[in-house]
Coordinates of C-alpha atoms (C1' of nucleotides) in Angstrom, one line a residue:
Chain A
M540 CA 5.9 15.9 6.0
A541 CA 4.4 19.0 4.5
E542 CA 2.1 17.1 2.2
L543 CA 3.8 14.5 0.1
P544 CA 4.0 15.3 -3.6
L545 CA 1.9 13.3 -5.9
G546 CA 3.5 12.4 -9.1
E547 CA 1.5 10.9 -11.9
P548 CA 1.9 7.3 -10.7
A549 CA 0.7 8.2 -7.2
F550 CA -2.2 10.2 -8.5
L551 CA -3.3 7.4 -10.8
I552 CA -3.0 4.9 -8.0
L553 CA -5.3 7.0 -5.8
T554 CA -7.7 7.4 -8.7
A555 CA -7.8 3.6 -9.2
L556 CA -8.6 3.1 -5.5
A557 CA -11.3 5.8 -5.6
A558 CA -13.7 3.6 -7.5
E559 CA -13.4 0.7 -5.0
P560 CA -10.9 -1.1 -2.8
K561 CA -8.3 -3.0 -4.8
H562 CA -5.3 -5.1 -4.3
G563 CA -1.9 -4.0 -5.8
Y564 CA -2.0 -6.0 -8.9
A565 CA -5.5 -4.9 -9.8
V566 CA -4.3 -1.3 -9.4
I567 CA -1.7 -1.9 -12.0
E568 CA -4.2 -3.1 -14.5
D569 CA -6.8 -0.4 -13.7
V570 CA -4.2 2.3 -14.1
R571 CA -3.3 0.9 -17.5
E572 CA -6.9 1.2 -18.4
I573 CA -7.5 4.6 -16.9
S574 CA -4.6 6.1 -18.8
G575 CA -5.7 4.5 -22.1
G576 CA -2.9 2.0 -21.9
Q577 CA -0.2 4.7 -21.7
V578 CA 0.8 4.4 -18.2
R579 CA 2.1 1.0 -17.1
L580 CA 3.0 0.9 -13.5
H581 CA 6.1 -1.1 -12.5
A582 CA 5.7 -3.4 -9.6
G583 CA 8.5 -1.6 -7.8
T584 CA 6.8 1.7 -8.2
L585 CA 3.4 0.5 -7.2
Y586 CA 4.3 -1.1 -3.9
S587 CA 6.6 1.7 -2.8
V588 CA 4.0 4.3 -3.6
L589 CA 1.3 2.2 -1.9
D590 CA 3.6 2.2 1.2
R591 CA 4.1 6.0 1.1
L592 CA 0.4 6.6 0.7
R593 CA -0.4 4.4 3.6
T594 CA 2.2 6.0 5.8
S595 CA 0.7 9.4 5.0
G596 CA -2.8 8.2 5.8
L597 CA -4.2 8.7 2.2
I598 CA -5.0 5.0 1.9
E599 CA -5.4 2.2 4.3
V600 CA -5.5 -1.6 4.2
E601 CA -9.0 -2.8 4.0
R602 CA -8.4 -6.5 4.3
E603 CA -6.2 -9.3 3.2
E604 CA -7.4 -12.3 1.4
I605 CA -5.8 -15.5 0.2
V606 CA -7.0 -16.6 -3.1
Q607 CA -5.5 -19.7 -4.5
S608 CA -2.7 -19.5 -2.1
R609 CA -1.9 -16.0 -3.3
L610 CA -2.0 -13.1 -0.9
R611 CA -4.2 -10.2 -1.9
R612 CA -3.9 -7.1 0.2
Y613 CA -6.8 -4.7 -0.5
Y614 CA -6.3 -1.0 -0.1
R615 CA -8.9 1.7 0.1
L616 CA -9.0 5.5 0.1
T617 CA -9.3 7.2 3.4
G618 CA -11.3 10.4 3.9
A619 CA -8.0 12.3 3.7
G620 CA -7.1 10.5 0.6
Q621 CA -10.4 11.5 -1.1
Q622 CA -9.9 15.1 -0.2
R623 CA -6.3 15.1 -1.3
L624 CA -7.3 13.4 -4.6
S625 CA -10.1 15.8 -5.4
G626 CA -7.9 18.7 -4.6
E627 CA -5.1 17.4 -6.8
A628 CA -7.6 16.8 -9.6
L629 CA -8.6 20.4 -9.4
R630 CA -5.1 21.5 -9.5
L631 CA -4.4 19.4 -12.6
R632 CA -7.4 20.7 -14.4
R633 CA -6.4 24.3 -13.6
N634 CA -2.9 23.6 -14.9
A635 CA -4.2 21.9 -18.0
D636 CA -6.5 24.9 -18.6
A637 CA -3.8 27.4 -18.1
A638 CA -1.6 25.6 -20.7
A639 CA -4.4 25.2 -23.1
S640 CA -5.4 28.9 -23.1
R641 CA -1.9 30.0 -23.4
L642 CA -1.3 27.7 -26.3
A643 CA -4.4 29.0 -27.9
G644 CA -2.5 32.2 -28.2
F645 CA -4.7 34.4 -26.2
T646 CA -4.0 35.6 -22.7
P647 CA -7.3 36.7 -21.3
R648 CA -6.1 37.3 -17.8
P649 CA -8.5 39.3 -15.8
G650 CA -7.2 41.1 -12.8
T651 CA -3.6 42.1 -12.4
G652 CA -3.2 43.8 -15.7
L653 CA -1.4 42.2 -18.6
A654 CA 2.4 41.8 -18.3
Chain B
M690 CA 16.2 10.3 -23.9
A691 CA 12.8 8.6 -24.2
E692 CA 10.9 11.8 -23.5
L693 CA 11.8 13.5 -20.3
P694 CA 9.1 13.4 -17.7
L695 CA 7.4 16.7 -17.0
G696 CA 6.7 17.2 -13.3
E697 CA 4.5 20.1 -12.2
P698 CA 7.3 22.6 -12.1
A699 CA 8.5 21.8 -15.6
F700 CA 4.9 21.8 -16.9
L701 CA 4.2 25.2 -15.5
I702 CA 7.5 26.6 -16.8
L703 CA 6.5 25.5 -20.3
T704 CA 3.1 27.0 -19.7
A705 CA 4.6 30.4 -18.7
L706 CA 6.7 30.4 -21.8
A707 CA 3.7 29.5 -24.0
A708 CA 2.3 33.0 -23.7
E709 CA 5.5 34.8 -24.8
P710 CA 9.3 34.6 -24.3
K711 CA 10.4 35.4 -20.8
H712 CA 13.5 35.4 -18.8
G713 CA 13.9 33.1 -15.8
Y714 CA 12.9 35.4 -13.0
A715 CA 9.8 36.5 -14.9
V716 CA 8.9 32.8 -15.2
I717 CA 9.0 32.4 -11.4
E718 CA 6.5 35.3 -11.0
D719 CA 4.3 34.1 -13.9
V720 CA 4.2 30.6 -12.4
R721 CA 3.2 31.9 -9.1
E722 CA 0.3 33.7 -10.8
I723 CA -0.8 30.9 -13.0
S724 CA -1.1 28.6 -10.0
G725 CA -3.0 31.1 -8.0
G726 CA 0.0 31.7 -5.8
Q727 CA 0.3 28.1 -4.9
V728 CA 3.4 27.1 -6.7
R729 CA 6.5 29.1 -5.9
L730 CA 9.4 28.0 -8.0
H731 CA 12.7 28.0 -6.3
A732 CA 15.6 29.5 -8.2
G733 CA 17.5 26.3 -8.1
T734 CA 14.6 24.3 -9.5
L735 CA 13.9 26.9 -12.2
Y736 CA 17.3 27.1 -13.7
S737 CA 17.9 23.4 -13.7
V738 CA 14.6 22.7 -15.2
L739 CA 15.3 25.4 -17.8
D740 CA 18.5 23.6 -18.6
R741 CA 16.9 20.3 -19.0
L742 CA 14.1 21.7 -21.2
R743 CA 16.7 23.4 -23.4
T744 CA 18.7 20.2 -23.7
S745 CA 15.7 18.3 -24.8
G746 CA 14.8 20.9 -27.3
L747 CA 11.5 21.9 -25.8
I748 CA 12.6 25.5 -25.3
E749 CA 15.4 27.7 -26.7
V750 CA 17.2 30.9 -25.9
E751 CA 15.5 33.7 -27.7
R752 CA 17.9 36.5 -26.8
E753 CA 19.9 38.0 -24.1
E754 CA 19.6 41.5 -22.8
I755 CA 21.4 43.5 -20.3
V756 CA 19.1 45.7 -18.2
Q757 CA 20.7 47.8 -15.6
S758 CA 23.8 45.7 -15.8
R759 CA 21.7 42.7 -15.0
L760 CA 21.7 39.8 -17.5
R761 CA 18.3 38.7 -18.8
R762 CA 18.2 35.5 -20.8
Y763 CA 14.9 35.1 -22.6
Y764 CA 13.5 31.6 -23.4
R765 CA 10.9 30.7 -25.8
L766 CA 9.0 27.5 -26.6
T767 CA 10.1 25.5 -29.7
G768 CA 7.6 23.7 -31.9
A769 CA 8.4 20.5 -30.1
G770 CA 7.8 22.3 -26.9
Q771 CA 4.4 23.4 -28.0
Q772 CA 3.4 19.9 -29.1
R773 CA 4.7 18.4 -25.9
L774 CA 2.9 20.9 -23.8
S775 CA -0.4 20.5 -25.5
G776 CA 0.0 16.7 -25.3
E777 CA 0.8 16.9 -21.7
A778 CA -2.2 19.2 -21.0
L779 CA -4.4 16.7 -22.6
R780 CA -3.0 14.0 -20.4
L781 CA -3.5 16.1 -17.3
R782 CA -7.0 16.7 -18.1
R783 CA -7.8 13.1 -18.8
N784 CA -6.2 12.2 -15.5
A785 CA -8.2 14.9 -13.7
D786 CA -11.4 13.7 -15.3
A787 CA -10.8 10.1 -14.4
A788 CA -10.3 11.1 -10.8
A789 CA -13.3 13.3 -10.7
S790 CA -15.7 10.8 -12.2
R791 CA -14.4 8.1 -9.8
L792 CA -14.7 10.3 -6.9
A793 CA -18.2 11.1 -8.0
G794 CA -19.0 7.5 -7.2
F795 CA -20.0 6.2 -10.6
T796 CA -17.9 4.1 -12.9
P797 CA -19.5 4.3 -16.3
R798 CA -16.8 2.5 -18.2
P799 CA -17.9 1.5 -21.6
G800 CA -16.0 -1.2 -23.3
T801 CA -14.2 -3.9 -21.5
G802 CA -16.9 -4.9 -19.1
L803 CA -17.1 -3.8 -15.5
A804 CA -14.6 -5.3 -13.1
Chain C
dT1386 C1' 5.4 -33.7 -18.6
dG1387 C1' 7.4 -29.5 -19.2
dA1388 C1' 7.6 -24.7 -20.6
dA1389 C1' 5.7 -20.4 -20.7
dT1390 C1' 2.4 -17.2 -19.0
dA1391 C1' -0.5 -14.8 -15.5
dT1392 C1' -1.2 -13.7 -10.7
dA1393 C1' 0.9 -11.1 -6.6
dT1394 C1' 4.1 -9.3 -3.5
dT1395 C1' 8.9 -8.0 -2.1
dT1396 C1' 13.4 -5.9 -2.4
dC1397 C1' 17.1 -3.2 -4.0
dG1398 C1' 20.1 -0.3 -6.8
dA1399 C1' 20.3 3.5 -10.1
dA1400 C1' 18.5 7.4 -12.4
dG1401 C1' 16.7 11.7 -12.3
dA1402 C1' 13.5 15.6 -10.8
dC1403 C1' 13.1 18.8 -7.4
dG1404 C1' 14.3 21.4 -3.1
dT1405 C1' 17.6 23.8 -0.1
dA1406 C1' 21.3 26.7 0.4
dT1407 C1' 24.6 29.6 -1.0
dA1408 C1' 27.3 32.8 -4.0
dT1409 C1' 27.7 36.7 -7.1
dG1410 C1' 26.8 41.4 -8.4
dC1411 C1' 23.9 45.3 -9.3
dT1412 C1' 20.3 48.9 -7.9
dC1413 C1' 17.4 51.3 -4.8
dG1414 C1' 15.5 53.0 -0.4
dC1415 C1' 16.4 54.2 4.4
Chain D
dG1313 C1' 26.5 51.7 4.4
dC1314 C1' 23.2 48.0 4.9
dG1315 C1' 19.5 45.3 3.7
dA1316 C1' 16.1 44.1 0.3
dG1317 C1' 14.8 43.1 -4.5
dC1318 C1' 16.4 41.7 -9.1
dA1319 C1' 18.8 37.9 -11.8
dT1320 C1' 21.5 34.0 -12.7
dA1321 C1' 24.5 30.0 -11.2
dT1322 C1' 25.7 25.8 -8.9
dA1323 C1' 26.7 22.2 -5.5
dC1324 C1' 24.4 19.0 -2.5
dG1325 C1' 20.9 16.2 -0.9
dT1326 C1' 16.4 13.9 -0.8
dC1327 C1' 12.6 11.7 -2.4
dT1328 C1' 10.0 9.6 -6.2
dT1329 C1' 10.1 6.6 -9.8
dC1330 C1' 12.3 3.3 -12.8
dG1331 C1' 14.1 -1.2 -13.8
dA1332 C1' 15.0 -5.6 -12.8
dA1333 C1' 15.0 -9.8 -10.3
dA1334 C1' 13.5 -13.0 -6.6
dT1335 C1' 9.7 -15.9 -4.8
dA1336 C1' 5.7 -18.8 -5.2
dT1337 C1' 1.4 -20.8 -7.2
dA1338 C1' -2.0 -21.7 -10.9
dT1339 C1' -3.2 -22.1 -15.6
dT1340 C1' -2.5 -22.9 -20.4
dC1341 C1' -0.5 -25.0 -24.3
dA1342 C1' 2.4 -28.0 -27.0

DNA sequence: TGAATATATTTCGAAGACGTATATGCTCGC
DNA sequence: GCGAGCATATACGTCTTCGAAATATATTCA
């Protein structure tokens, strides 16, 4: 499986679950908040991503509840999920920094010698 | 067109071009450097992404050269491309920060009231 | 009462981003 | 001459995500 790619949705879903276990619908709302209202997960995306993450062992089902005859399935990050998420967050920040410094017009790359 | 999504490859390609115009193959090498050797663009990915970016007006062909009977097509960021890239970099950093703070175990969310 | 809205999950087809593989043609080193 | 590195092109497939609808219950509002 080579490490499944984390797109923005998947990344945000992991992030939402990093705070505390949540059920799917709560994840949608949390992601909307995290992203400042810019990312609205579609139900279809959510549940298929949740499935993939579970299959790859990044999250797991914590428990299931029935509240007012509605099923709530709670997911939580596994240890692997935490590692993966923090690694991914690092990567994102590096990428963002690279872009920012290049956009700033200077290319202070130590090391290899400038191109 | 609704604003084409920028995956990691597309983002890094824009970043590579932000420093200065480059031809495709040089982009591959630059991206490998930017990412600390972690992202190695495949030729197929590169040229199709390049095409998409060009179609959406984020990059444009600067010039074509023939060096040792090999064609080199140089691409450069357009104004729209710069805007898009800096916006995207911001988004990435926000996402990375959100993940980091959640992973740190505290959820100091001002505003809506804690869940 | 009845309609609309919010909660919650499931499923499925389509779009599209990305990877894999292959082809082409030149140059250089062995 | 053959393989490796440079440089672009493109067909094909896969996997993620989008988009929409189905199902079912509770609440809100007219």
